[in-house]
XYZ file of N, CA and C in Angstrom:
531
model
N -16.988 1.035 9.481
C -15.868 1.789 9.757
C -15.061 1.030 9.477
N -13.911 1.259 8.992
C -12.557 0.065 8.149
C -11.465 0.556 9.911
N -10.971 -0.754 10.253
C -10.011 -0.766 11.246
C -9.055 0.365 10.636
N -8.397 0.886 11.292
C -6.970 1.516 11.208
C -5.726 0.423 11.820
N -4.948 0.408 11.041
C -3.547 -0.150 10.679
C -2.733 0.827 10.144
N -1.485 0.274 11.076
C -0.575 1.025 10.248
C -0.162 0.787 9.153
N 0.315 1.178 8.226
C 0.438 1.444 6.913
C -0.463 0.285 6.092
N -1.623 0.952 5.934
C -3.134 0.361 5.321
C -2.527 -0.001 3.667
N -2.565 -1.107 3.360
C -2.519 -1.721 1.875
C -3.625 -2.239 1.205
N -3.380 -2.123 0.137
C -4.380 -2.898 -1.343
C -3.908 -3.939 -2.140
N -4.472 -4.474 -2.702
C -3.732 -5.055 -3.859
C -5.034 -5.257 -5.162
N -4.494 -4.741 -6.514
C -4.958 -4.699 -7.391
C -4.336 -5.458 -8.482
N -5.309 -6.526 -9.237
C -4.711 -7.157 -10.240
C -5.193 -6.862 -11.508
N -4.228 -6.767 -12.765
C -4.253 -6.405 -13.926
C -3.988 -7.352 -14.876
N -4.980 -7.314 -16.183
C -4.514 -8.481 -17.025
C -3.553 -7.675 -17.954
N -2.569 -8.828 -18.236
C -1.138 -8.079 -19.134
C 0.156 -8.331 -18.707
N 1.203 -8.050 -19.783
C 2.243 -7.874 -19.354
C 2.697 -6.940 -18.523
N 3.864 -6.924 -17.341
C 4.119 -6.215 -16.667
C 4.813 -4.827 -17.378
N 5.786 -4.943 -18.832
C 6.095 -3.683 -19.139
C 5.463 -3.366 -19.649
N 4.137 -3.175 -20.467
C 3.309 -2.965 -20.862
C 2.543 -2.218 -19.718
N 2.012 -3.043 -18.548
C 1.471 -2.101 -17.976
C 2.119 -1.222 -17.360
N 3.688 -1.299 -17.054
C 3.985 0.089 -16.126
C 4.015 1.076 -17.485
N 4.595 0.955 -19.241
C 4.444 2.203 -19.887
C 2.919 2.653 -19.524
N 1.798 1.674 -19.780
C 0.764 2.647 -19.913
C 0.023 3.140 -18.804
N 0.994 3.049 -17.491
C 0.611 3.671 -15.951
C 1.333 4.921 -16.346
N 2.753 4.782 -16.479
C 3.498 6.224 -17.212
C 3.020 6.886 -17.907
N 2.567 6.676 -19.277
C 1.978 7.481 -20.192
C 0.728 8.188 -19.455
N -0.277 7.602 -18.638
C -1.434 7.994 -18.085
C -1.174 8.786 -16.989
N 0.211 9.090 -16.500
C 0.417 10.022 -15.404
C 0.786 11.062 -16.683
N 1.677 11.060 -17.343
C 2.472 11.964 -18.128
C 1.461 12.971 -19.090
N 0.721 12.134 -19.660
C -0.017 12.646 -20.413
C -1.771 13.433 -20.107
N -1.599 13.698 -18.713
C -2.647 14.288 -17.691
C -2.254 14.705 -16.551
N -2.966 15.798 -15.973
C -2.665 16.101 -14.831
C -2.753 14.996 -13.551
N -3.142 14.108 -13.963
C -2.893 12.827 -12.987
C -1.330 12.509 -12.338
N -0.787 13.364 -13.012
C 0.612 12.947 -12.671
C 1.075 13.891 -11.875
N 0.689 15.120 -11.630
C 1.071 15.861 -10.755
C 1.480 15.445 -9.076
N 2.546 15.570 -8.685
C 2.844 15.140 -7.529
C 2.767 13.567 -7.072
N 3.312 13.074 -8.476
C 3.525 11.584 -8.790
C 4.852 11.424 -9.717
N 5.597 10.432 -8.962
C 6.433 9.915 -9.872
C 6.733 8.365 -10.275
N 7.798 8.153 -11.113
C 7.507 6.443 -11.378
C 9.006 6.269 -11.420
N 9.544 5.459 -10.960
C 11.234 4.695 -10.835
C 10.532 3.392 -11.056
N 11.126 2.766 -12.469
C 11.211 1.405 -12.309
C 9.794 0.682 -12.602
N 9.431 -0.210 -11.794
C 8.231 -0.317 -11.262
C 7.648 -0.249 -10.358
N 7.760 0.832 -9.565
C 7.168 1.553 -8.453
C 7.150 3.022 -8.880
N 5.481 3.397 -8.090
C 5.066 4.766 -8.518
C 4.837 5.175 -7.097
N 4.712 6.119 -6.959
C 4.662 6.897 -5.385
C 3.712 8.458 -6.209
N 2.657 8.292 -5.023
C 2.146 9.395 -5.334
C 1.849 10.528 -4.285
N 1.871 11.508 -4.272
C 2.107 12.316 -3.144
C 0.811 13.567 -2.600
N 0.467 13.865 -1.872
C -0.229 15.291 -1.741
C -0.034 16.640 -2.118
N -0.446 17.466 -2.849
C 0.261 18.392 -3.419
C 0.675 19.591 -1.841
N 1.534 19.729 -2.114
C 2.577 20.689 -0.997
C 1.744 21.987 -0.077
N 0.733 22.074 -1.098
C 0.149 23.531 -0.439
C -1.204 22.773 0.584
N -1.254 21.286 0.246
C -2.172 20.571 1.140
C -1.652 19.961 2.499
N -0.692 19.812 2.160
C 0.315 18.738 2.974
C 0.289 19.253 4.122
N 0.550 18.125 5.355
C 0.570 18.436 6.994
C 1.696 17.449 7.303
N 1.648 17.732 8.894
C 2.220 16.462 9.306
C 2.310 15.281 8.854
N 0.549 14.877 8.973
C 0.222 13.449 9.267
C -0.398 13.052 7.582
N 0.193 13.853 6.924
C -0.275 13.566 5.416
C 0.235 12.129 4.624
N -0.380 11.485 4.202
C 0.200 10.425 3.723
C 0.783 10.469 2.379
N 1.737 9.095 1.998
C 2.115 9.081 0.851
C 1.479 7.846 0.237
N 1.379 7.324 -1.269
C 1.202 6.161 -1.833
C 1.847 5.450 -2.482
N 2.716 4.302 -2.427
C 3.357 3.674 -3.018
C 3.055 2.351 -3.449
N 2.839 2.754 -4.804
C 2.733 1.137 -5.392
C 3.626 0.365 -5.893
N 3.674 -0.520 -5.836
C 4.790 -1.768 -6.543
C 3.998 -2.520 -7.564
N 4.613 -2.217 -8.688
C 4.000 -3.423 -9.879
C 4.616 -4.943 -9.495
N 4.107 -5.983 -9.656
C 4.565 -7.643 -9.781
C 3.884 -8.620 -10.571
N 4.703 -9.157 -11.174
C 4.223 -10.240 -12.073
C 3.568 -11.218 -11.018
N 2.441 -11.674 -11.878
C 1.309 -12.918 -11.249
C 1.832 -14.153 -11.944
N 1.460 -15.299 -11.400
C 1.586 -16.607 -11.973
C 0.808 -16.720 -13.106
N -0.102 -16.196 -13.201
C -0.998 -16.082 -14.547
C -0.830 -15.226 -15.569
N 0.469 -14.413 -15.270
C 0.822 -13.576 -16.750
C 0.501 -12.678 -16.575
N -0.481 -11.878 -15.399
C -1.257 -10.688 -15.476
C 0.305 -9.658 -14.550
N -0.465 -8.547 -13.582
C 0.268 -8.056 -13.365
C -0.640 -7.621 -11.541
N 0.116 -7.688 -10.266
C -0.387 -7.396 -9.321
C 0.197 -5.971 -9.035
N -0.434 -5.136 -8.821
C -0.146 -3.785 -7.777
C -0.307 -3.542 -6.664
N 0.613 -3.076 -5.348
C 0.388 -3.754 -4.404
C 0.922 -2.321 -3.501
N -0.675 -1.741 -3.309
C -0.162 0.055 -2.692
C -0.169 -0.194 -1.548
N 0.510 0.631 -0.427
C 0.895 0.838 0.862
C 0.854 2.615 1.010
N -0.156 2.965 1.970
C -0.381 4.356 2.789
C 0.800 4.066 3.569
N 1.467 5.060 3.919
C 2.324 5.443 4.995
C 2.489 6.964 4.923
N 3.609 7.059 5.947
C 3.328 8.725 6.049
C 4.574 9.084 5.334
N 4.786 10.203 4.526
C 5.829 10.821 3.979
C 7.441 10.093 4.296
N 8.161 9.560 3.564
C 9.713 8.816 3.547
C 10.446 9.834 5.261
N 10.248 11.076 4.864
C 10.802 11.892 6.468
C 9.951 11.258 7.237
N 8.922 11.493 7.528
C 7.981 11.499 8.892
C 8.036 9.771 9.093
N 8.334 9.003 8.286
C 8.039 7.786 8.530
C 9.789 7.229 9.175
N 10.675 8.336 8.493
C 12.053 7.945 9.223
C 12.152 8.278 10.571
N 11.501 9.283 11.140
C 11.607 9.927 12.022
C 10.550 9.210 13.061
N 9.578 8.482 12.928
C 8.556 7.431 13.374
C 9.363 5.910 14.308
N 10.207 5.526 12.811
C 10.597 4.445 12.990
C 12.314 4.813 14.267
N 12.600 5.908 14.267
C 13.621 6.244 15.039
C 13.085 6.256 16.313
N 12.074 7.130 16.355
C 11.340 7.151 17.797
C 10.928 5.431 18.315
N 10.648 4.634 17.667
C 10.379 3.365 17.701
C 11.417 2.393 18.196
N 12.429 2.509 17.284
C 13.782 2.447 17.858
C 14.461 2.730 19.476
N 14.306 3.973 19.338
C 14.470 4.717 20.481
C 13.832 4.351 21.760
N 12.465 3.817 21.887
C 11.216 3.548 23.010
C 12.217 1.853 23.208
N 12.304 1.279 22.005
C 12.701 -0.146 22.242
C 14.675 0.086 22.827
N 14.980 1.233 21.968
C 16.321 0.876 23.193
C 16.354 1.165 24.583
N 15.287 2.328 24.888
C 15.205 2.438 26.588
C 14.729 1.662 27.427
N 13.753 0.898 26.796
C 13.488 -0.881 27.425
C 14.545 -1.804 27.297
N 15.223 -2.143 26.484
C 16.344 -2.617 26.711
C 17.296 -2.594 27.594
N 17.908 -0.898 27.490
C 18.973 -0.654 28.702
C 18.265 -0.383 29.888
N 17.042 -0.174 30.237
C 16.771 0.036 31.377
C 16.405 -1.618 32.117
N 16.419 -2.792 31.507
C 16.014 -4.203 32.003
C 17.495 -5.051 31.962
N 18.195 -4.307 30.833
C 19.800 -4.726 31.385
C 20.649 -4.527 32.754
N 20.091 -2.641 32.801
C 20.889 -1.851 34.015
C 20.047 -2.456 34.783
N 18.796 -2.516 34.967
C 18.149 -3.025 35.831
C 18.400 -4.396 36.752
N 18.409 -5.306 35.596
C 19.053 -6.693 36.202
C 20.410 -6.739 36.578
N 21.394 -6.039 36.021
C 22.566 -5.444 36.867
C 22.383 -5.395 37.911
N 21.744 -4.093 38.428
C 21.568 -3.913 39.877
C 21.125 -4.592 40.705
N 20.204 -5.457 40.510
C 19.694 -6.478 41.496
C 20.210 -7.872 41.417
N 21.303 -7.968 40.551
C 22.254 -9.047 40.588
C 23.440 -8.683 41.588
N 23.674 -7.315 41.765
C 24.657 -6.377 42.461
C 24.299 -6.650 44.020
N 23.033 -6.761 44.265
C 22.306 -6.416 45.259
C 21.813 -4.627 45.662
N 21.605 -4.090 44.692
C 21.257 -3.098 45.040
C 19.823 -2.627 44.599
N 19.057 -1.924 44.815
C 17.804 -1.658 44.476
C 18.012 -1.084 42.602
N 17.261 -1.990 42.229
C 16.587 -2.135 40.574
C 15.887 -0.765 40.380
N 16.745 0.141 40.628
C 15.687 1.436 40.211
C 15.753 1.612 38.457
N 16.488 0.879 37.780
C 16.821 1.421 36.271
C 15.588 0.400 35.634
N 14.732 -0.087 36.247
C 13.672 -0.992 35.667
C 12.529 -0.069 35.496
N 12.410 1.074 35.929
C 11.116 2.299 35.678
C 11.633 2.693 34.396
N 12.496 2.182 33.603
C 12.277 2.419 31.986
C 11.906 1.448 30.964
N 11.420 0.452 31.773
C 10.301 -0.449 30.901
C 9.209 0.199 30.858
N 8.368 0.691 31.629
C 7.241 0.719 31.466
C 7.548 2.410 30.631
N 7.834 3.339 31.057
C 8.429 4.494 30.167
C 8.681 4.075 28.762
N 9.535 3.156 28.334
C 9.944 3.191 27.167
C 8.574 2.369 26.418
N 8.049 1.545 27.238
C 6.609 0.347 26.457
C 5.406 1.731 26.421
N 5.829 2.836 27.303
C 4.688 3.797 27.225
C 4.534 4.943 25.608
N 6.086 4.998 25.820
C 6.461 5.605 24.942
C 6.019 5.315 23.596
N 6.133 3.709 23.457
C 6.060 2.933 22.169
C 4.348 2.960 21.628
N 3.453 2.769 23.055
C 2.408 2.857 22.597
C 1.963 4.376 22.473
N 2.246 4.814 22.914
C 1.696 6.785 22.702
C 2.133 7.286 21.184
N 3.233 6.759 21.191
C 3.418 7.062 19.237
C 2.778 6.077 18.316
N 2.412 4.824 18.764
C 1.399 3.937 17.862
C -0.063 4.951 18.091
N -0.512 5.460 19.115
C -1.589 5.786 19.400
C -1.958 6.997 18.145
N -0.633 8.014 18.433
C -0.188 8.630 17.735
C -0.481 8.740 16.355
N 0.166 7.471 15.933
C 0.293 7.203 14.543
C -1.391 6.933 13.651
N -2.074 6.365 14.656
C -3.667 5.814 14.333
C -4.224 6.912 14.224
N -4.082 8.215 15.144
C -4.948 9.254 15.118
C -4.591 10.160 13.946
N -3.568 10.024 13.411
C -2.746 10.886 12.140
C -3.365 10.416 11.305
N -3.783 8.889 10.909
C -4.051 8.119 10.249
C -5.605 8.792 9.628
N -6.281 8.833 10.887
C -8.355 9.211 11.062
C -7.553 10.395 10.416
N -7.067 11.528 10.953
C -6.897 12.810 10.341
C -6.496 12.723 9.133
N -5.385 11.823 8.344
C -5.289 11.607 6.770
C -6.377 11.145 6.168
N -7.623 10.568 6.686
C -8.330 9.804 5.648
C -8.921 10.288 4.272
N -9.387 11.360 4.552
C -9.758 12.029 3.525
C -8.328 12.278 2.375
N -7.162 12.518 2.863
C -6.292 12.950 1.932
C -5.519 11.162 1.475
N -5.876 10.239 2.333
C -5.629 8.523 1.621
C -6.610 8.667 0.735
N -8.050 9.185 0.654
C -9.338 8.580 -0.184
C -8.664 9.403 -1.753
N -7.934 10.703 -1.619
C -8.097 11.297 -2.442
C -6.338 10.746 -3.620
N -5.464 10.059 -2.797
C -4.726 8.806 -3.262
C -5.028 7.733 -3.634
N -5.967 7.645 -3.385
C -6.367 6.279 -4.028
C -7.462 6.631 -4.966
N -8.058 7.857 -5.705
C -8.673 8.290 -6.750
C -8.287 8.640 -7.601
N -6.908 9.227 -7.475
C -5.702 9.511 -8.319
C -5.492 8.352 -8.837
N -4.602 7.306 -7.916
C -4.085 6.103 -8.900
C -5.384 5.526 -9.747
N -6.269 5.247 -8.746
C -7.892 4.811 -9.622
C -8.346 5.486 -11.464
N -7.986 6.747 -11.148
C -8.208 7.437 -12.774
C -6.836 7.262 -13.478
N -5.718 7.209 -12.762
C -4.456 6.826 -13.722
C -5.063 5.287 -14.570
N -5.251 4.622 -13.832
C -5.690 3.121 -13.829
C -6.603 3.214 -14.877
N -7.630 3.989 -14.682
C -8.684 4.525 -15.639
C -8.108 4.737 -17.320
N -7.705 6.255 -16.747
C -6.887 6.542 -18.267
C -5.993 5.645 -19.078
N -5.440 4.488 -18.168
C -4.091 3.610 -18.638
C -4.810 2.229 -19.407
N -6.100 1.797 -18.901
C -6.778 0.606 -19.087
C -8.008 0.621 -19.786
N -8.632 1.971 -19.346
C -9.827 1.876 -20.167
C -10.765 0.766 -19.359
N -11.277 -0.244 -20.293
C -12.243 -1.377 -19.919
C -11.629 -2.432 -19.692
N -10.038 -2.480 -19.648
C -8.938 -3.573 -19.281
C -9.469 -4.060 -18.487
N -9.095 -5.611 -18.345
C -9.592 -6.189 -16.885
C -8.782 -5.393 -15.598
N -9.370 -4.971 -14.617
C -8.550 -4.882 -13.179
C -9.231 -5.070 -12.474
N -8.993 -6.316 -11.331
C -9.909 -6.445 -10.358
C -9.117 -5.956 -8.633
N -9.693 -5.973 -7.987
C -9.057 -5.642 -6.629
C -9.401 -6.708 -5.431
N -7.887 -6.982 -4.961
C -8.281 -8.102 -3.986
C -8.457 -7.411 -2.280
N -9.071 -8.218 -1.438
C -9.038 -7.941 -0.259
C -7.675 -7.985 0.088
N -7.287 -6.648 1.130
C -5.894 -6.785 1.846
C -6.098 -8.065 2.903
N -4.727 -8.572 2.724
C -4.674 -9.719 3.814
C -4.275 -9.322 5.421
N -4.480 -9.691 6.151
C -3.190 -9.641 7.566
C -2.288 -9.427 7.410
N -1.689 -10.173 6.963
C 0.008 -10.086 7.346
C 0.508 -9.396 6.285
N -0.039 -7.866 5.897
C 0.446 -6.835 4.943
C 1.117 -6.191 6.188
């Protein structure tokens, strides 16, 4: 079983120049049904789940292309919630952190003034909210594993159509992604 991580990532290396790779991927997306629910802008490609199959926890695959030192191209793929959901999740994380910070400051001020530091209760409440949000995000990731596989298969099919037998190799994700 694969470990669940926030925003799982992968890297794929392709032989050839960046401009050629971008053009081939765009043509493969446009000339087939593979580009349905996908967008390309510059060196970024986004793959989405069809609206009829979309759920709150449905993923979004963002692929960014960058040149490598050996003249090839690295495709960096990241699964994450849809941008509007990711914005909400990050806002909730920051709100939890803000509750912890405010509780700690107000509780310290209360303690310095010699009153009961009842505001310190906000620290475990905010931390619990952050941990709970993280657990919910991992559960959503587990529930959307099938859709993540669909998005990855769509990318793989676009790459197969774009490059055929051209050299494509996947690197293992590193722990610092």
